[in-house]
């Protein structure tokens, strides 16, 4: 069986958005093997179809194109998706103002980008931070596969830039519209702010749990003082890895496996120091 699927919508600007998909279904044992191919189409058309209510569609200039191939086995519904994004660029959302925005996290303090804490945060949250344009297609696909295997959301797939967009604008609601807003702001922020400023903003705003009286601990400096009683610049390698491991679930203690995994992923530090930390974690995972 084969055919063509046309999806159409009208963007907030009145532009007619049409996405074409060519599909083919073949018998495979007791079920079907279905393949769908979407030829290259403007990225703004995809957004108008997937989330026409996005307020950003009215103000943002969105360039670039998206194509994709998907394969699904029926019954069962296992999906293998391969999107391709070309030339995605966003402007008009005002992310350049984030550098001067005030927050309730207190004064911003710059964290040494060459220190253990920054290296550990990148290892834990976004190992390709300096390589991607605000989104990481490979990580998104890995997250999709992991979530399908567990039939639950186990990995988010968001880059550190997308996490900053979530903190600044998008919020924590788990919806497709929120993820697309996060993506748009992240792509623009990469151009207006640059990697160094994005990293420092994230470290100034990231949540690290709450105090005993329920106050939010946000920012690396506050986290270092709350959890270890020292400024961020004086954190040991082990303490830095512990803080980075807490980002995934700041309300709970990091598991020994999580600590060890983060330590093994850290790059940009002398290898003997990393090996010594990994050995110490294996020997006594509970010590600080």
XYZ file of N, CA and C in Angstrom:
864
model
N 0.846 -1.180 0.000
C 0.000 0.000 0.000
C 0.887 1.237 0.000
N 0.428 2.280 -0.676
C 1.188 3.527 -0.712
C 0.251 4.685 -0.973
N 0.715 5.873 -0.646
C -0.126 7.042 -0.884
C 0.587 8.320 -0.469
N -0.160 9.401 -0.512
C 0.363 10.721 -0.151
C -0.561 11.353 0.876
N 0.034 11.927 1.905
C -0.724 12.590 2.961
C -0.413 14.081 2.913
N -1.442 14.898 2.824
C -1.285 16.347 2.816
C -1.848 16.919 4.112
N -1.044 17.696 4.812
C -1.484 18.399 6.008
C -1.377 19.888 5.742
N -2.442 20.616 6.033
C -2.462 22.043 5.719
C -2.986 22.843 6.897
N -2.474 24.055 7.013
C -2.919 24.982 8.038
C -2.649 26.390 7.530
N -3.136 27.363 8.257
C -2.889 28.764 7.937
C -2.137 29.376 9.104
N -0.972 29.970 8.828
C -0.154 30.557 9.875
C -0.817 31.818 10.416
N -0.380 32.321 11.592
C -0.941 33.564 12.122
C -0.779 34.747 11.179
N 0.205 34.686 10.273
C 0.382 35.759 9.294
C -0.496 35.572 8.068
N -1.314 34.518 8.046
C -2.180 34.273 6.908
C -1.555 33.439 5.817
N -0.330 32.982 6.031
C 0.352 32.164 5.034
C -0.165 30.740 5.094
N -0.440 30.160 3.932
C -0.914 28.790 3.869
C 0.265 27.845 3.994
N 0.225 26.972 5.010
C 1.307 26.027 5.266
C 0.853 24.631 4.874
N 1.608 23.985 3.995
C 1.270 22.642 3.521
C 2.495 21.748 3.672
N 2.314 20.613 4.319
C 3.365 19.607 4.464
C 2.900 18.344 3.757
N 3.737 17.815 2.882
C 3.421 16.604 2.126
C 4.225 15.427 2.666
N 3.564 14.302 2.829
C 4.244 13.079 3.247
C 3.891 11.955 2.288
N 4.898 11.226 1.842
C 4.688 10.054 0.996
C 4.869 8.813 1.874
N 3.873 7.940 1.879
C 3.939 6.776 2.756
C 3.826 5.475 1.974
N 4.397 4.441 2.569
C 4.346 3.104 1.977
C 4.238 2.088 3.100
N 3.368 1.115 2.955
C 3.171 0.078 3.975
C 3.340 -1.296 3.335
N 4.183 -2.123 3.943
C 4.421 -3.482 3.453
C 4.099 -4.490 4.549
N 3.583 -5.620 4.146
C 3.323 -6.687 5.100
C 4.637 -7.145 5.728
N 4.614 -7.323 7.044
C 5.799 -7.787 7.752
C 5.339 -8.753 8.833
N 5.411 -10.042 8.533
C 4.896 -11.036 9.471
C 3.411 -10.824 9.700
N 3.008 -10.752 10.976
C 1.582 -10.561 11.264
C 1.140 -9.099 11.188
N 2.081 -8.186 10.928
C 1.720 -6.768 10.938
C 2.192 -6.043 9.692
N 2.535 -4.770 9.886
C 2.919 -3.902 8.778
C 4.196 -3.144 9.116
N 4.971 -2.892 8.074
C 6.150 -2.037 8.178
C 5.835 -0.782 7.371
N 5.663 0.345 8.076
C 5.212 1.590 7.440
C 6.365 2.588 7.377
N 6.592 3.152 6.205
C 7.614 4.180 6.008
C 6.952 5.454 5.511
N 7.330 6.596 6.106
C 6.830 7.893 5.666
C 8.016 8.801 5.378
N 7.931 9.541 4.281
C 8.992 10.483 3.914
C 8.394 11.859 3.675
N 8.935 12.840 4.411
C 8.520 14.220 4.239
C 9.613 14.963 3.477
N 9.353 15.387 2.244
C 10.356 16.184 1.535
C 10.596 17.509 2.257
N 11.666 18.168 1.880
C 12.046 19.429 2.512
C 10.913 20.454 2.421
N 10.601 21.087 3.551
C 9.560 22.109 3.629
C 10.017 23.178 4.607
N 9.527 24.422 4.471
C 9.953 25.486 5.391
C 9.680 25.131 6.847
N 10.631 25.432 7.722
C 10.465 25.152 9.145
C 9.244 25.860 9.716
N 8.954 27.057 9.237
C 7.797 27.796 9.769
C 6.490 27.088 9.436
N 6.452 26.327 8.320
C 5.247 25.564 7.991
C 5.051 24.427 8.992
N 6.143 23.751 9.339
C 6.042 22.699 10.346
C 5.504 23.254 11.665
N 6.013 24.406 12.073
C 5.565 25.008 13.330
C 4.095 25.409 13.268
N 3.669 25.939 12.121
C 2.272 26.340 11.978
C 1.336 25.145 12.047
N 1.818 23.977 11.612
C 0.997 22.774 11.669
C 1.011 22.128 13.049
N 2.193 22.079 13.660
C 2.328 21.383 14.937
C 1.788 22.182 16.113
N 1.930 23.489 16.049
C 1.501 24.320 17.184
C 1.056 25.686 16.685
N -0.075 25.755 15.996
C -0.513 27.040 15.416
C -0.801 28.111 16.456
N -0.957 27.717 17.716
C -1.273 28.700 18.759
C -0.043 29.386 19.329
N 1.153 29.006 18.919
C 2.358 29.605 19.473
C 2.364 31.121 19.252
N 2.466 31.919 20.316
C 2.494 33.368 20.124
C 3.733 33.832 19.370
N 4.830 33.063 19.464
C 6.063 33.458 18.784
C 5.927 33.453 17.269
N 4.985 32.685 16.746
C 4.804 32.652 15.294
C 4.361 34.002 14.745
N 3.799 34.843 15.583
C 3.326 36.156 15.130
C 4.440 37.192 15.063
N 5.519 36.965 15.799
C 6.549 38.005 15.891
C 7.912 37.560 15.380
N 8.164 36.261 15.339
C 9.501 35.778 14.995
C 9.659 35.605 13.486
N 10.861 35.864 13.037
C 11.246 35.514 11.675
C 11.950 34.167 11.747
N 11.392 33.159 11.072
C 11.899 31.796 11.155
C 12.337 31.351 9.769
N 13.600 31.040 9.635
C 14.157 30.604 8.363
C 14.635 29.156 8.483
N 14.881 28.537 7.334
C 15.373 27.171 7.327
C 14.306 26.186 6.888
N 14.704 24.937 6.765
C 13.807 23.896 6.274
C 13.983 22.615 7.072
N 12.969 21.761 6.984
C 12.980 20.482 7.687
C 12.503 19.393 6.739
N 13.178 18.268 6.731
C 12.710 17.065 6.049
C 12.845 15.915 7.030
N 12.184 14.799 6.738
C 12.226 13.703 7.699
C 11.837 12.387 7.045
N 12.312 11.322 7.651
C 11.894 9.965 7.310
C 11.516 9.260 8.604
N 10.412 8.542 8.582
C 9.974 7.809 9.769
C 9.605 6.394 9.368
N 9.907 5.466 10.272
C 9.543 4.068 10.039
C 8.857 3.543 11.288
N 7.703 2.924 11.096
C 6.923 2.427 12.224
C 6.469 1.000 11.945
N 6.545 0.185 12.979
C 6.077 -1.197 12.874
C 4.731 -1.318 13.572
N 3.791 -1.888 12.866
C 2.444 -2.083 13.402
C 2.078 -3.569 13.369
N 1.457 -4.125 14.421
C 1.170 -3.423 15.678
C 2.429 -3.259 16.512
N 2.327 -2.518 17.572
C 3.476 -2.257 18.436
C 3.815 -0.794 18.477
N 3.828 -0.166 17.293
C 4.013 1.276 17.244
C 5.418 1.772 17.451
N 6.449 0.889 17.385
C 7.825 1.376 17.554
C 8.168 2.312 16.397
N 8.661 3.497 16.739
C 8.916 4.540 15.752
C 10.403 4.829 15.669
N 10.943 4.847 14.451
C 12.314 5.285 14.189
C 12.231 6.533 13.316
N 12.675 7.651 13.839
C 12.521 8.936 13.157
C 13.891 9.495 12.815
N 14.024 10.028 11.591
C 15.273 10.657 11.162
C 14.966 12.018 10.532
N 14.970 13.079 11.345
C 14.748 14.413 10.787
C 16.053 15.036 10.290
N 15.941 15.947 9.360
C 17.077 16.731 8.881
C 16.668 18.196 8.889
N 17.471 19.010 9.569
C 17.186 20.441 9.696
C 18.283 21.200 8.965
N 17.894 22.095 8.092
C 18.841 22.867 7.304
C 18.624 24.367 7.528
N 19.694 25.051 7.920
C 19.678 26.514 7.968
C 18.679 27.133 8.919
N 18.359 26.464 10.020
C 17.367 27.020 10.950
C 17.925 28.264 11.629
N 17.191 29.360 11.528
C 17.573 30.628 12.163
C 16.313 31.326 12.633
N 16.412 31.986 13.784
C 15.263 32.663 14.387
C 15.690 34.052 14.829
N 14.842 35.030 14.604
C 15.110 36.388 15.070
C 13.796 37.047 15.457
N 13.888 38.095 16.264
C 12.711 38.856 16.658
C 12.124 38.507 18.008
N 12.762 37.600 18.763
C 12.215 37.173 20.053
C 12.816 37.913 21.246
N 13.839 38.719 21.010
C 14.380 39.548 22.084
C 15.291 38.858 23.069
N 15.904 37.750 22.688
C 16.756 37.039 23.650
C 18.011 37.833 24.015
N 18.347 38.857 23.234
C 19.524 39.654 23.583
C 19.347 40.372 24.928
N 18.104 40.537 25.376
C 17.856 41.212 26.654
C 18.083 40.292 27.853
N 18.215 38.994 27.625
C 18.405 38.068 28.745
C 19.674 38.382 29.534
N 20.672 38.902 28.856
C 21.943 39.170 29.525
C 21.787 40.189 30.652
N 20.749 41.012 30.590
C 20.558 42.073 31.580
C 19.291 41.876 32.408
N 18.616 40.754 32.216
C 17.363 40.523 32.933
C 17.634 40.240 34.408
N 16.764 40.744 35.266
C 16.886 40.491 36.707
C 16.162 39.203 37.071
N 16.635 38.579 38.132
C 15.991 37.369 38.616
C 15.992 37.381 40.136
N 15.302 36.413 40.716
C 15.247 36.296 42.173
C 16.401 35.480 42.726
N 17.366 35.118 41.890
C 18.483 34.286 42.332
C 19.599 35.097 42.979
N 19.434 36.412 43.061
C 20.467 37.239 43.652
C 21.488 37.691 42.631
N 22.530 38.379 43.085
C 23.546 38.887 42.152
C 24.193 37.758 41.368
N 24.447 38.018 40.105
C 25.106 37.012 39.276
C 26.607 37.054 39.489
N 27.188 35.868 39.604
C 28.632 35.758 39.749
C 29.173 34.866 38.652
N 30.241 35.291 38.045
C 30.850 34.514 36.972
C 31.576 33.308 37.547
N 31.344 32.169 36.938
C 31.994 30.924 37.345
C 33.109 30.614 36.352
N 34.249 30.209 36.858
C 35.404 29.914 36.009
C 35.047 28.837 34.988
N 35.054 29.209 33.711
C 34.662 28.274 32.653
C 35.643 27.126 32.503
N 36.843 27.259 33.088
C 37.845 26.189 32.976
C 37.864 25.299 34.216
N 37.030 25.633 35.210
C 37.052 24.891 36.459
C 36.259 23.601 36.413
N 36.354 22.842 37.492
C 35.696 21.544 37.571
C 34.180 21.656 37.505
N 33.585 22.675 38.128
C 32.128 22.752 38.162
C 31.552 22.920 36.760
N 32.085 23.837 35.985
C 31.583 24.043 34.627
C 31.796 22.789 33.789
N 32.958 22.186 33.902
C 33.229 20.957 33.138
C 32.256 19.851 33.524
N 31.971 19.746 34.824
C 31.066 18.697 35.286
C 29.639 18.953 34.844
N 29.201 20.207 34.862
C 27.845 20.541 34.407
C 27.690 20.206 32.929
N 28.673 20.543 32.124
C 28.607 20.208 30.701
C 28.603 18.692 30.504
N 29.380 17.976 31.292
C 29.396 16.514 31.181
C 28.038 15.931 31.532
N 27.390 16.502 32.534
C 26.116 15.964 33.001
C 24.949 16.353 32.111
N 24.977 17.571 31.557
C 23.791 18.113 30.902
C 23.895 18.281 29.395
N 25.092 18.492 28.863
C 25.171 18.829 27.435
C 26.607 18.684 26.953
N 26.995 17.467 26.612
C 28.389 17.217 26.259
C 28.780 17.803 24.906
N 27.812 18.120 24.054
C 28.121 18.733 22.758
C 27.743 20.213 22.735
N 27.784 20.840 23.904
C 27.356 22.235 24.025
C 28.073 23.154 23.032
N 29.362 22.979 22.873
C 30.124 23.874 21.998
C 30.019 23.486 20.523
N 29.288 22.452 20.209
C 29.188 21.982 18.829
C 27.825 22.223 18.196
N 26.753 22.263 18.988
C 25.407 22.341 18.411
C 24.928 23.800 18.279
N 23.903 24.050 17.462
C 23.376 25.408 17.265
C 22.215 25.762 18.202
N 22.147 25.117 19.351
C 21.048 25.361 20.286
C 20.165 24.153 20.475
N 20.188 23.233 19.537
C 19.452 21.970 19.617
C 20.378 20.865 19.130
N 20.113 19.647 19.580
C 20.980 18.509 19.270
C 20.094 17.380 18.758
N 20.040 17.214 17.448
C 19.162 16.213 16.849
C 19.538 14.806 17.306
N 20.835 14.529 17.400
C 21.268 13.190 17.826
C 20.767 12.880 19.231
N 20.857 13.856 20.134
C 20.402 13.640 21.503
C 18.884 13.482 21.558
N 18.175 14.237 20.736
C 16.720 14.102 20.686
C 16.313 12.709 20.228
N 17.011 12.166 19.223
C 16.685 10.841 18.732
C 17.037 9.770 19.772
N 18.155 9.964 20.477
C 18.515 9.025 21.539
C 17.469 9.049 22.648
N 16.947 10.224 22.954
C 15.911 10.339 23.982
C 14.626 9.661 23.543
N 14.268 9.846 22.265
C 13.069 9.196 21.739
C 13.184 7.683 21.853
N 14.348 7.136 21.487
C 14.545 5.694 21.554
C 14.487 5.198 22.999
N 15.141 5.915 23.916
C 15.147 5.497 25.323
C 13.749 5.553 25.915
N 13.002 6.596 25.595
C 11.651 6.729 26.142
C 10.716 5.657 25.589
N 10.910 5.281 24.318
C 10.097 4.199 23.759
C 10.433 2.867 24.423
N 11.711 2.625 24.669
C 12.120 1.360 25.287
C 11.526 1.196 26.681
N 11.389 2.320 27.409
C 10.881 2.254 28.777
C 9.396 2.593 28.871
N 8.792 2.945 27.725
C 7.377 3.336 27.706
C 7.089 4.447 28.711
N 8.058 5.340 28.874
C 7.915 6.463 29.798
C 8.981 7.484 29.456
N 8.831 8.710 29.966
C 9.803 9.757 29.709
C 10.979 9.581 30.657
N 12.099 9.097 30.134
C 13.304 8.892 30.928
C 14.383 9.921 30.595
N 14.388 10.414 29.352
C 15.374 11.404 28.926
C 14.656 12.539 28.227
N 15.121 13.765 28.480
C 14.458 14.919 27.883
C 15.031 15.333 26.546
N 16.338 15.185 26.359
C 16.949 15.544 25.085
C 17.199 17.029 24.891
N 16.972 17.845 25.914
C 17.158 19.290 25.776
C 18.626 19.654 25.948
N 19.107 20.577 25.141
C 20.445 21.118 25.319
C 20.449 22.089 26.493
N 21.645 22.479 26.890
C 21.754 23.458 27.969
C 21.109 24.782 27.553
N 21.220 25.151 26.275
C 20.592 26.376 25.786
C 19.080 26.273 25.861
N 18.536 25.120 25.536
C 17.093 24.926 25.667
C 16.662 24.969 27.132
N 17.496 24.447 28.017
C 17.170 24.518 29.435
C 17.158 25.963 29.923
N 18.063 26.782 29.400
C 18.042 28.202 29.740
C 16.762 28.850 29.231
N 16.363 28.515 28.005
C 15.108 29.044 27.460
C 13.916 28.624 28.310
N 13.953 27.410 28.814
C 12.893 26.928 29.710
C 12.836 27.772 30.976
N 14.006 28.088 31.550
C 14.056 28.893 32.765
C 13.609 30.328 32.510
N 13.949 30.875 31.361
C 13.669 32.275 31.074
C 12.250 32.519 30.583
N 11.727 31.580 29.765
C 10.474 31.862 29.062
C 9.490 30.707 29.081
N 9.931 29.523 28.663
C 8.993 28.474 28.268
C 8.272 27.813 29.436
N 8.914 27.712 30.607
C 8.262 27.036 31.735
C 8.428 25.534 31.664
N 7.856 24.830 32.640
C 8.102 23.406 32.785
C 7.007 22.483 32.299
N 5.974 22.995 31.649
C 4.877 22.146 31.188
C 5.365 21.189 30.109
N 4.991 19.913 30.235
C 5.462 18.899 29.280
C 4.482 18.792 28.113
N 4.574 19.736 27.197
C 3.732 19.737 26.013
C 4.602 19.994 24.791
N 4.088 19.629 23.621
C 4.815 19.876 22.388
C 4.987 21.370 22.156
N 3.955 22.155 22.445
C 4.043 23.600 22.238
C 5.169 24.199 23.075
N 5.309 23.748 24.322
C 6.371 24.285 25.172
C 7.738 23.920 24.638
N 7.895 22.688 24.150
C 9.185 22.265 23.612
C 9.549 23.063 22.364
N 8.558 23.382 21.540
C 8.832 24.159 20.336
C 9.186 25.601 20.681
N 8.526 26.176 21.687
C 8.897 27.523 22.140
C 10.345 27.521 22.637
N 10.674 26.519 23.416
C 12.019 26.359 23.952
C 13.037 26.303 22.812
N 12.705 25.563 21.770
C 13.598 25.431 20.617
C 13.817 26.772 19.932
N 12.744 27.519 19.686
C 12.858 28.799 18.990
C 13.741 29.774 19.756
N 13.504 29.897 21.057
C 14.310 30.818 21.852
C 15.764 30.365 21.934
N 15.984 29.058 22.007
C 17.347 28.546 22.082
C 18.124 28.859 20.807
N 17.501 28.669 19.668
C 18.184 28.935 18.393
C 18.548 30.412 18.290
N 17.627 31.295 18.671
C 17.951 32.720 18.595
C 19.019 33.105 19.612
N 18.930 32.556 20.834
C 19.894 32.902 21.879
C 21.316 32.551 21.473
N 21.486 31.459 20.733
C 22.822 31.087 20.281
C 23.444 32.197 19.431
N 22.606 32.916 18.688
C 23.106 33.984 17.822
C 23.257 35.304 18.571
N 22.334 35.605 19.468
C 22.355 36.911 20.132
C 23.263 36.951 21.356
N 23.452 35.823 22.027
C 24.218 35.807 23.266
C 25.570 35.124 23.133
N 25.634 34.042 22.359
C 26.874 33.297 22.239
C 27.037 32.279 23.357
N 27.934 31.343 23.145
C 28.086 30.210 24.063
C 28.517 30.634 25.470
N 29.495 31.503 25.566
C 30.030 31.860 26.879
C 28.969 32.499 27.758
N 28.192 33.418 27.193
C 27.174 34.099 27.995
C 26.016 33.162 28.329
N 25.644 32.296 27.397
C 24.590 31.314 27.675
C 24.994 30.430 28.846
N 26.237 29.975 28.842
C 26.717 29.106 29.908
C 26.686 29.818 31.260
N 27.139 31.059 31.298
C 27.138 31.793 32.560
C 25.721 32.112 33.035
N 24.815 32.417 32.120
C 23.421 32.655 32.496
C 22.795 31.395 33.081
N 23.053 30.276 32.460
C 22.509 29.025 32.977
C 23.030 28.747 34.376
N 24.325 28.927 34.585
C 24.916 28.670 35.894
C 24.406 29.648 36.952
N 23.964 30.817 36.520
C 23.430 31.796 37.464
C 21.976 31.524 37.833
N 21.265 30.744 37.003
C 19.821 30.577 37.191
C 19.384 29.139 37.457
N 20.239 28.175 37.199
C 19.833 26.771 37.304
C 19.352 26.436 38.717
N 18.267 25.659 38.839
C 17.753 25.282 40.163
C 18.533 24.116 40.762
N 18.870 24.241 42.049
C 19.613 23.205 42.756
C 18.883 22.800 44.027
N 17.572 22.618 43.950
C 16.812 22.175 45.107
C 16.290 23.332 45.946
N 15.917 23.019 47.190
C 15.344 24.019 48.105
C 15.994 23.899 49.482
N 15.908 24.991 50.201
C 16.401 25.005 51.572
C 15.392 24.312 52.481
N 15.760 24.168 53.764
C 14.875 23.497 54.721
C 13.551 24.234 54.879
N 13.543 25.572 54.682
C 12.296 26.332 54.805
C 11.608 26.556 53.461
N 12.031 25.803 52.440
C 11.332 25.833 51.159
C 11.797 26.864 50.170
N 12.861 27.603 50.458
C 13.359 28.606 49.529
C 14.151 27.942 48.403
N 13.926 28.414 47.180
C 14.616 27.853 46.025
C 16.101 28.191 46.069
N 16.927 27.188 45.842
C 18.368 27.393 45.699
C 18.666 27.465 44.207
N 18.983 28.644 43.717
C 19.226 28.765 42.274
C 20.559 29.453 42.022
N 21.255 28.939 41.043
C 22.562 29.457 40.699
C 23.668 28.664 41.357
N 24.804 28.579 40.672
C 25.923 27.768 41.146
C 26.494 28.288 42.456
N 26.579 29.591 42.613
C 27.151 30.142 43.842
C 26.295 29.787 45.041
N 24.989 29.976 44.924
C 24.093 29.626 46.028
C 24.121 28.131 46.304
N 24.211 27.320 45.246
C 24.240 25.869 45.419
C 25.495 25.431 46.158
N 26.650 25.995 45.809
C 27.898 25.629 46.486
C 27.839 25.979 47.964
N 27.304 27.152 48.265
C 27.232 27.580 49.668
C 26.193 26.763 50.438
N 25.069 26.434 49.791
C 24.017 25.695 50.481
C 24.433 24.248 50.755
N 24.975 23.587 49.751
C 25.273 22.158 49.885
C 26.613 21.883 50.567
N 27.593 22.808 50.396
C 28.937 22.512 50.908
C 29.532 23.624 51.763
N 28.835 24.754 51.866
C 29.309 25.822 52.736
C 30.538 26.547 52.245
N 30.784 26.508 50.934
C 31.946 27.195 50.362
C 31.520 27.923 49.097
N 32.241 28.973 48.677
C 31.948 29.596 47.387
C 32.266 28.639 46.240
N 31.667 28.889 45.098
C 31.821 27.972 43.967
C 33.280 27.793 43.556
N 34.074 28.827 43.695
C 35.477 28.732 43.261
C 36.302 27.792 44.124
N 35.789 27.452 45.313
C 36.546 26.599 46.233
C 36.029 25.161 46.279
N 35.122 24.820 45.406
C 34.615 23.447 45.361
C 35.727 22.472 44.972
N 35.760 21.326 45.623
C 36.663 20.267 45.192
C 36.088 19.604 43.937
N 36.900 18.790 43.292
C 36.429 18.082 42.103
C 35.233 17.209 42.436
N 35.290 16.538 43.556
C 34.194 15.651 43.950
C 32.928 16.445 44.245
N 33.058 17.569 44.920
C 31.897 18.411 45.205
C 31.300 18.972 43.919
N 32.142 19.369 42.977
C 31.656 19.892 41.702
C 30.860 18.839 40.941
N 31.375 17.620 40.897
C 30.662 16.531 40.219
C 29.341 16.235 40.922
N 29.342 16.319 42.249
C 28.105 16.083 43.000
C 27.051 17.126 42.658
N 27.437 18.398 42.605
C 26.478 19.447 42.237
C 25.953 19.228 40.818
N 26.828 18.876 39.892
C 26.397 18.638 38.514
C 25.417 17.475 38.442
N 25.675 16.429 39.215
C 24.790 15.266 39.214
C 23.424 15.601 39.794
N 23.363 16.569 40.698
C 22.093 16.950 41.316
C 21.166 17.696 40.364
N 21.694 18.260 39.293
C 20.863 19.054 38.384
C 19.723 18.244 37.786
N 19.946 16.978 37.517
C 18.914 16.148 36.903
C 17.719 15.950 37.840
N 17.981 15.927 39.146
C 16.915 15.712 40.128
C 17.303 16.434 41.419
N 17.186 17.782 41.435
C 17.756 18.562 42.543
C 17.108 18.329 43.892
N 15.950 17.707 43.939
C 15.288 17.466 45.210
C 15.751 16.211 45.918
N 16.674 15.454 45.309
C 17.114 14.184 45.884
C 18.630 14.080 45.816
N 19.178 13.183 46.595
C 20.611 12.937 46.527
C 20.964 12.224 45.227
N 22.140 12.554 44.704
C 22.603 11.883 43.494
C 23.049 10.466 43.838
N 22.674 9.515 43.012
C 23.045 8.127 43.256
C 24.530 7.929 42.961
N 25.166 6.929 43.586
C 26.578 6.650 43.286
C 26.828 6.389 41.801
N 25.891 5.707 41.147
C 26.059 5.439 39.713
C 26.054 6.726 38.908
N 25.180 7.654 39.290
C 25.108 8.938 38.590
C 26.392 9.742 38.810
N 26.882 9.774 40.034
C 28.127 10.484 40.320
C 29.275 9.922 39.499
N 29.365 8.607 39.457
C 30.452 7.967 38.726
C 30.346 8.250 37.239
N 29.131 8.198 36.712
C 28.942 8.453 35.279
C 29.361 9.871 34.918
N 28.930 10.853 35.706
C 29.301 12.243 35.424
C 30.813 12.406 35.489
N 31.445 11.844 36.515
C 32.900 11.970 36.637
C 33.617 11.383 35.429
N 33.135 10.269 34.923
C 33.776 9.627 33.765
C 33.614 10.446 32.494
N 32.577 11.291 32.415
C 32.322 12.063 31.199
C 33.036 13.410 31.176
N 33.578 13.859 32.298
C 34.189 15.183 32.361
C 35.371 15.269 31.406
N 35.416 16.345 30.638
C 36.517 16.583 29.706
C 37.136 17.955 29.985
N 38.342 18.139 29.501
C 39.002 19.424 29.670
C 39.756 19.573 30.972
N 39.866 18.507 31.748
C 40.662 18.523 32.978
C 41.810 17.536 32.799
N 42.874 17.675 33.580
C 43.992 16.720 33.446
C 43.520 15.288 33.651
N 43.809 14.390 32.717
C 43.358 12.990 32.843
C 43.744 12.328 34.156
N 44.942 12.564 34.702
C 45.247 11.921 35.990
C 44.281 12.349 37.103
N 43.853 13.626 37.084
C 42.903 14.084 38.093
C 41.550 13.390 37.916
N 41.117 13.250 36.670
C 39.843 12.572 36.435
C 39.911 11.110 36.855
N 41.003 10.447 36.513
C 41.140 9.039 36.894
C 41.173 8.881 38.415
N 41.826 9.815 39.085
C 41.895 9.743 40.549
C 40.508 9.934 41.157
N 39.711 10.852 40.605
C 38.359 11.074 41.113
C 37.485 9.852 40.879
N 37.553 9.269 39.697
C 36.759 8.073 39.393
C 37.130 6.945 40.340
N 38.422 6.760 40.585
C 38.864 5.697 41.501
C 38.354 5.950 42.914
N 38.367 7.214 43.343
C 37.888 7.537 44.696
C 36.396 7.303 44.812
N 35.633 7.625 43.777
C 34.188 7.399 43.806
C 33.865 5.918 43.843
N 34.645 5.142 43.137
C 34.400 3.698 43.148
C 34.746 3.086 44.515
N 35.796 3.620 45.132
C 36.231 3.074 46.410
C 35.296 3.487 47.555
N 34.805 4.738 47.513
C 33.968 5.244 48.599
C 32.950 6.219 48.033
N 31.872 5.724 47.398
C 30.918 6.604 46.715
C 30.173 7.550 47.647
N 30.142 7.300 48.926
C 29.381 8.154 49.825
C 30.155 9.271 50.453
N 31.466 9.281 50.316
C 32.292 10.300 50.976
C 32.293 11.598 50.183
N 32.374 12.720 50.894
C 32.506 14.023 50.279
C 33.762 14.731 50.790
